[in-house]
Tab-separated table of C-alpha atoms in Angstrom:
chain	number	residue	atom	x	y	z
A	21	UNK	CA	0.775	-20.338	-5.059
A	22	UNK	CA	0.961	-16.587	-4.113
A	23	UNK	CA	-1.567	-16.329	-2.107
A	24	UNK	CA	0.286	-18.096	0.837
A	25	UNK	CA	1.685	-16.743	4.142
A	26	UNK	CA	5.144	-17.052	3.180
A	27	UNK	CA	4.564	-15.172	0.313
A	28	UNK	CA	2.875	-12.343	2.012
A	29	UNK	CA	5.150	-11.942	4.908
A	30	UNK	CA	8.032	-12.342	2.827
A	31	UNK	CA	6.959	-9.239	0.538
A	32	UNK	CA	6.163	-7.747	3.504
A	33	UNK	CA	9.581	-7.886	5.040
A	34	UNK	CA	11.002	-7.250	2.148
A	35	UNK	CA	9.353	-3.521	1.313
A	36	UNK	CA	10.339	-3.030	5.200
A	37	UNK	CA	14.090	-3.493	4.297
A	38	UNK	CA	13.410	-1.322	1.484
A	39	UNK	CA	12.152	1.135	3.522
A	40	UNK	CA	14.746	0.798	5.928
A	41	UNK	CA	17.370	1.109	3.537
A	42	UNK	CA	15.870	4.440	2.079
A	43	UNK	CA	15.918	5.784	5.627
A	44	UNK	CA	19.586	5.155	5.110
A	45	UNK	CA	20.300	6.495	2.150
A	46	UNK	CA	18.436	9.263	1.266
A	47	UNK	CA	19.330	12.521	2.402
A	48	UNK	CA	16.131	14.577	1.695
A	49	UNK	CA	14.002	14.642	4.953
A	50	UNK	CA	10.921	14.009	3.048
A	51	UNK	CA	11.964	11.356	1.247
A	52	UNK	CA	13.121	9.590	4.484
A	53	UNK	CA	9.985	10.192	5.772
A	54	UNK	CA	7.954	8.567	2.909
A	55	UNK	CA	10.273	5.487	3.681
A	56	UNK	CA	9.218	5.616	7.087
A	57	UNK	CA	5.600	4.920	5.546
A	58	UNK	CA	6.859	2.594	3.929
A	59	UNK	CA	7.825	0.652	6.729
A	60	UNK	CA	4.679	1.373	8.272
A	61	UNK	CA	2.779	-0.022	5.996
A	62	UNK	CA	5.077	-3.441	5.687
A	63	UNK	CA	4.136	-3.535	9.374
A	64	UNK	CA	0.058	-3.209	8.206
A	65	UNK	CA	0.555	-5.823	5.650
A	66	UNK	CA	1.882	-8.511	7.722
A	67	UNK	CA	-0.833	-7.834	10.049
A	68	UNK	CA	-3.492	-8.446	8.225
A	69	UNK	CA	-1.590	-11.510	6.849
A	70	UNK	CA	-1.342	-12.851	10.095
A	71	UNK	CA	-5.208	-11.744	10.658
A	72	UNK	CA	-5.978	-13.393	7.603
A	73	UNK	CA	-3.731	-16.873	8.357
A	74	UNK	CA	-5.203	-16.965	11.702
A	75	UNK	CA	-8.765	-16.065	11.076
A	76	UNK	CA	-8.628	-13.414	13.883
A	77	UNK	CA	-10.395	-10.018	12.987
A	78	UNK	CA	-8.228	-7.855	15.765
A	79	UNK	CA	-5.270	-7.536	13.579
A	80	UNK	CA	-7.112	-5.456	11.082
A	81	UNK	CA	-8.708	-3.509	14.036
A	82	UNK	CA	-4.954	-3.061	14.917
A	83	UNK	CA	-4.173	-2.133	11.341
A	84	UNK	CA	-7.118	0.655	11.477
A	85	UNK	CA	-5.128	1.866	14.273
A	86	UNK	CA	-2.015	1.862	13.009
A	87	UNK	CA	-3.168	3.666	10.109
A	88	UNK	CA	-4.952	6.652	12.615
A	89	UNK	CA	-1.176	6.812	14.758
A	90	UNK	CA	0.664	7.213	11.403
A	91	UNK	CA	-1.619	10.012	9.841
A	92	UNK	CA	-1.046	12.292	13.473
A	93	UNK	CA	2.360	11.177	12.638
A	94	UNK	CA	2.388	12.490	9.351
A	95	UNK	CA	0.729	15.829	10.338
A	96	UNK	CA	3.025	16.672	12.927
A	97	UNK	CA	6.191	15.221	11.340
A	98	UNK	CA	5.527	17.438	7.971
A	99	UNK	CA	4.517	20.229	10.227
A	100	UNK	CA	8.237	20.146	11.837
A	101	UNK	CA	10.117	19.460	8.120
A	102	UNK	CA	8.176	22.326	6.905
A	103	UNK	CA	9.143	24.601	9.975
A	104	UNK	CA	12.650	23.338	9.875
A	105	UNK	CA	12.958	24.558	5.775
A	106	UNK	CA	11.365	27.534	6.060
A	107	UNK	CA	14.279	29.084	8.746
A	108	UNK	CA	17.047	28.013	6.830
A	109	UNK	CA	16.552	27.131	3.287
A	110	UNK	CA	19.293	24.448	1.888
A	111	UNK	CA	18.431	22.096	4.645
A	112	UNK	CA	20.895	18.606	4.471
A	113	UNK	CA	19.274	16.486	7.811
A	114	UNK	CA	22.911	15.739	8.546
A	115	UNK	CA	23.215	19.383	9.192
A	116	UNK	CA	19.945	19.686	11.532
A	117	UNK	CA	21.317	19.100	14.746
A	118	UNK	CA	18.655	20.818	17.133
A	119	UNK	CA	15.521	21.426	17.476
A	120	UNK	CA	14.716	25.240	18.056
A	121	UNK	CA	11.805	27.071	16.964
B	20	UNK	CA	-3.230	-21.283	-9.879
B	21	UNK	CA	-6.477	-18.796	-10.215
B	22	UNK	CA	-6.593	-15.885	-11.375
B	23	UNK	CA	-7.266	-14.129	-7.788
B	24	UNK	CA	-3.889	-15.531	-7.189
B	25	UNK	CA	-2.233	-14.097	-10.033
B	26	UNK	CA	-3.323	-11.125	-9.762
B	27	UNK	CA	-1.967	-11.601	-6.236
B	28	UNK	CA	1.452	-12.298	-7.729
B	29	UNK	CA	1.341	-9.838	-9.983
B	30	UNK	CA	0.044	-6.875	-7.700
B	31	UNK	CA	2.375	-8.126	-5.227
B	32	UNK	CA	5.677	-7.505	-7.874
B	33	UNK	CA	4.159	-4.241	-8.336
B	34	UNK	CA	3.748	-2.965	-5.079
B	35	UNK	CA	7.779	-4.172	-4.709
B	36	UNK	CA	8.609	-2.340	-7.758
B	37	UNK	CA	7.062	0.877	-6.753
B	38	UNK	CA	8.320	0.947	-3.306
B	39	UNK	CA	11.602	0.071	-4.945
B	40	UNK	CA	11.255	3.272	-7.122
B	41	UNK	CA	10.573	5.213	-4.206
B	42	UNK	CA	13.834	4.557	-2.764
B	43	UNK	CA	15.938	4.756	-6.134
B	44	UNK	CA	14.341	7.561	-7.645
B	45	UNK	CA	16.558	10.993	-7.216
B	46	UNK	CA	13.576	13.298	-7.854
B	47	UNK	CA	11.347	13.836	-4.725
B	48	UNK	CA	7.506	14.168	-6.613
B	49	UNK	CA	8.786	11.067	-8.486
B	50	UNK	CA	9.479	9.342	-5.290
B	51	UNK	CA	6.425	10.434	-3.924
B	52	UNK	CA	3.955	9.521	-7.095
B	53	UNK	CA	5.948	6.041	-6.743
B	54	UNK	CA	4.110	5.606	-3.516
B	55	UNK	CA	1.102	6.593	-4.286
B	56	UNK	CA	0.958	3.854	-6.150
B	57	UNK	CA	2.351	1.526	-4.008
B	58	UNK	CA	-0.318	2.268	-1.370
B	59	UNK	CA	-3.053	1.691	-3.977
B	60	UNK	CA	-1.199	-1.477	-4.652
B	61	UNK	CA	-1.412	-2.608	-1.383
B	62	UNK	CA	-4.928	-1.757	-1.002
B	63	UNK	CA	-5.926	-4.144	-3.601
B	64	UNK	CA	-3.935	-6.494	-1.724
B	65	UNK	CA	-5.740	-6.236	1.085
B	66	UNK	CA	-9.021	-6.776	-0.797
B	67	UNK	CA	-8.013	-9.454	-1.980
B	68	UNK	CA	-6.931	-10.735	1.381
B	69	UNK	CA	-10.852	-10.505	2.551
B	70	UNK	CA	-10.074	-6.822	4.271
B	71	UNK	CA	-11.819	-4.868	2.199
B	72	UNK	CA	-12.504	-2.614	4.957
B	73	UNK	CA	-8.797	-1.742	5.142
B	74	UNK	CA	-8.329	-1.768	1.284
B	75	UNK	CA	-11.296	1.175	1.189
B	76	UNK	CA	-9.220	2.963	4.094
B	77	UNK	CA	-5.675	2.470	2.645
B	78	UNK	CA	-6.887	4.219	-0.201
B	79	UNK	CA	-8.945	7.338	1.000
B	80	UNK	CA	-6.484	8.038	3.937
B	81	UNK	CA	-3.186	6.826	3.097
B	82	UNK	CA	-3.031	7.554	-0.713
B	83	UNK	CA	-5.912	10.143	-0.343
B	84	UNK	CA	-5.324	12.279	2.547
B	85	UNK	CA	-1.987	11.758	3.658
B	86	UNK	CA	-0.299	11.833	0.490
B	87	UNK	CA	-2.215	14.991	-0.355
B	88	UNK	CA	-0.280	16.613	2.850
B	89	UNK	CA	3.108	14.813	0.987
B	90	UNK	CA	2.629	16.676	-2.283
B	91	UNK	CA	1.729	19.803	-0.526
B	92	UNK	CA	4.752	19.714	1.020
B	93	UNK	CA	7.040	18.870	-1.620
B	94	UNK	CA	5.141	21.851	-3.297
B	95	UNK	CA	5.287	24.153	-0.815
B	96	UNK	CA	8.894	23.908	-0.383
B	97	UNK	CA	11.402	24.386	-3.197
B	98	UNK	CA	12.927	21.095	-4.133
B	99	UNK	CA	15.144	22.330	-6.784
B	100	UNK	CA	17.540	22.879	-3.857
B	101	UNK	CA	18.262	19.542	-3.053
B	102	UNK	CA	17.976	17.475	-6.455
B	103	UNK	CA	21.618	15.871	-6.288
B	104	UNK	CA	20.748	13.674	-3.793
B	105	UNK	CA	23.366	10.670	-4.560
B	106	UNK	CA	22.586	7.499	-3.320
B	107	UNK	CA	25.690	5.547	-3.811
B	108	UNK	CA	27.651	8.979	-1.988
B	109	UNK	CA	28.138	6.807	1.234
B	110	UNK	CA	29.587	3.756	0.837
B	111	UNK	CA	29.343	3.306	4.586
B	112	UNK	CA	25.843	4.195	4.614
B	113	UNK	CA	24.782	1.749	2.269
B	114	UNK	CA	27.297	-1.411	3.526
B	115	UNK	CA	25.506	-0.927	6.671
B	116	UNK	CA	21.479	-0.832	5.317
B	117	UNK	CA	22.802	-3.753	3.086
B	118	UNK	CA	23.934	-5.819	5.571
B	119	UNK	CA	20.606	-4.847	7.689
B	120	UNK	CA	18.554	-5.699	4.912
B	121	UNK	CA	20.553	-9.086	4.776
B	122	UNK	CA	20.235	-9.553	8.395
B	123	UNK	CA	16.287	-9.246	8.570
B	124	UNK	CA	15.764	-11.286	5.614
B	125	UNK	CA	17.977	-14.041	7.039
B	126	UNK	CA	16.115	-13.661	10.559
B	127	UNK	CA	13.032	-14.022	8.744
B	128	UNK	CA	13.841	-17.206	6.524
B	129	UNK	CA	15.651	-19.249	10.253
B	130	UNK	CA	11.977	-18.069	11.956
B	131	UNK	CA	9.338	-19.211	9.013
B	132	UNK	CA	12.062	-22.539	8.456
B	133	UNK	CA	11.647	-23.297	12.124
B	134	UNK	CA	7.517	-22.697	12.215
B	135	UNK	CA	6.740	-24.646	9.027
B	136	UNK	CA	3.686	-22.607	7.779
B	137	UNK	CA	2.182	-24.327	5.198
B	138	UNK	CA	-1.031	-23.508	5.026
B	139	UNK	CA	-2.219	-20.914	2.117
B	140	UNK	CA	-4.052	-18.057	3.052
B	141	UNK	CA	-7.174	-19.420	1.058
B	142	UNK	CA	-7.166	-23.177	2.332
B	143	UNK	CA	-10.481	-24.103	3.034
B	144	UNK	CA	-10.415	-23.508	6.560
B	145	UNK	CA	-11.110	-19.368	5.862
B	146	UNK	CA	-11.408	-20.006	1.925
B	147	UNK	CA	-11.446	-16.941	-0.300
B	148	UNK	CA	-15.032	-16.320	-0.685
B	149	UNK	CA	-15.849	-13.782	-3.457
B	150	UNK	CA	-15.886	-10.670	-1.070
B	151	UNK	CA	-16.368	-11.228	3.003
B	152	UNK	CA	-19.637	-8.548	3.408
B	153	UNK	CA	-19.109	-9.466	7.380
B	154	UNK	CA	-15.748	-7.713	7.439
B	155	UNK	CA	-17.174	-4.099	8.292
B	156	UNK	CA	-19.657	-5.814	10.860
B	157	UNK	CA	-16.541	-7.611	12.431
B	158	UNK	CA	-14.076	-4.990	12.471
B	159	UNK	CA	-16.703	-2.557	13.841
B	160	UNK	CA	-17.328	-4.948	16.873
B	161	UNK	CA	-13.993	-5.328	17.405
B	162	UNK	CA	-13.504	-1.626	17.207
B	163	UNK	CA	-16.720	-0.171	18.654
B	164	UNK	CA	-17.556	-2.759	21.626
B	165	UNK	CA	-14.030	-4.625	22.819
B	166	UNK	CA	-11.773	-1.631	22.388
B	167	UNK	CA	-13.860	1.296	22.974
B	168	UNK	CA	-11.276	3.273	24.721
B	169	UNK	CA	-8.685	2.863	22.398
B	170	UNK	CA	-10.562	4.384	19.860
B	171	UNK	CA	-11.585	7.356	22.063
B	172	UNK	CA	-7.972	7.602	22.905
B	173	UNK	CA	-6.826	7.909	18.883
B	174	UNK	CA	-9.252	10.398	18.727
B	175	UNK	CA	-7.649	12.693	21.509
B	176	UNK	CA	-4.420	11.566	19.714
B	177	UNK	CA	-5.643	13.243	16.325
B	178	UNK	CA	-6.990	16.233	18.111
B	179	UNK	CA	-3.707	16.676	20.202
B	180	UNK	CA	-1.773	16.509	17.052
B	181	UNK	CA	-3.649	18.623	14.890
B	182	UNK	CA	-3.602	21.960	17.923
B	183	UNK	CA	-0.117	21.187	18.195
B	184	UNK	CA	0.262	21.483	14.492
B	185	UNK	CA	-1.632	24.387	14.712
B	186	UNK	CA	0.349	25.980	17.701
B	187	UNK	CA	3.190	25.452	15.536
B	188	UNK	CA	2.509	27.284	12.202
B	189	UNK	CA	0.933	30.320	15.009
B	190	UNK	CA	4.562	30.962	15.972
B	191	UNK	CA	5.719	31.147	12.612
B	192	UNK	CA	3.187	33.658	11.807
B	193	UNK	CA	4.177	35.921	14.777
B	194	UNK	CA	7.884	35.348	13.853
């Protein structure tokens, strides 16, 4: 009963909206950026869904990927917040309007 | 209804709950602990999906490594600063991610209506056997023989991003 497609990809798109909506609400960079994991990983889980549905081993390849792409993400992303807080220290990312070193 | 697939249910509300959480929760280590375990939900999810390959990886890079780097962060800086975060501050804000949220569920519900998949993910044609020990031979195939280059080229990615990281916190230093 739950271990159907529907179910899967419906969870799936529904901790992307999640994630999507925390992107819009939150204000705290690092926060937002955890939701952009999020989503991430909604993408991964409908992938290997699909893999799964379809019997085709590429998707989780694709999900191995994936996973690689969003951990440079992560590094560099964290690397910037962390630059970005340690200028100025109340940091609101509606107030961070360029990016200088 | 087995018990692989309720524990599929019941992983699944979990996973929703904690990602939930992450979004609703106004302190920042809560919202990251939240999706720590999240992530390990998932993992078991894809376990029990016959990936156990990616459940093994979800778990030592995503809530391992990466979510070290999270809480190092959130440590590093000082989030007492920015504690007040109020979610229901912009009403325009959230009209909009409702109606987005709205939108992609609805888009989702007029594509599966119109494809009719009916088949479960353990019919018989790739039945749920008790653990698929041919995964890590598979994936490693794929990954290793048909798309050689790709993987080279993530591994140039990860270098490129870990000297610019580097580069990065240099400057700081110097400043």
């Amino acid at each position: 009963m739950f271990m159907s497609v529907e179910f899967a990809l419906t969870l799936a798109v529904m901790i992307f909206s999640l994630g999507a909506l925390g992107v819009m609400l939150r204000r705290d960079p690092l926060v937002m950026f955890i939701c952009i994991e999020m989503m991430f990983n909604a993408a991964n889980f409908a992938l290997v869904a699909i893999s799964q549905y379809l019997g085709l081993i590429e998707g989780q390849a694709l999900v191995f990927i994936v996973i690689a792409v969003a951990a440079a993400e992560v590094a560099v992303g964290l690397a910037i917040i962390i630059a970005i807080f340690r200028n100025e220290k109340h940091v609101d990312v509606d107030a961070i309007s360029q990016l200088r070193g | 209804m087995g018990l692989v697939d309720l524990l599929f249910g019941i992983l699944s509300a979990a996973a929703f709950g904690a990602a939930f959480g992450v979004v609703f929760t106004r302190n920042t280590i809560y919202s990251a602990l939240f999706f720590v375990s999240h992530l390990l939900c998932l993992g078991v999810l894809y376990a029990l999906m016959q990936a156990p390959l990616l459940g093994v990886i979800q778990v030592m890079v995503y809530a391992g490594a990466v979510m070290v780097l999270f809480i190092f962060a959130i440590m590093i800086l000082d989030i007492s600063d920015f504690e007040d975060d109020e979610i229901g501050e912009r009403p325009k804000a959230l009209v909009a991610a409702t109606a987005l949220v709205l939108t992609f569920t609805g888009m989702f519900f007029a594509y599966t209506k119109g494809l009719t998949i009916k088949t479960a993910l353990a019919e018989p044609a790739h039945g749920l056997q008790p653990l698929d020990t041919d995964n890590v031979v598979r994936v490693a195939r794929v990954l290793f023989r048909d798309h050689v280059i790709t993987f080279e080229l993530i591994g140039i990615l990860l270098l490129v991003a870990v000297v610019c990281v580097m580069v990065m916190a240099k400057r700081r230093l110097e400043n």
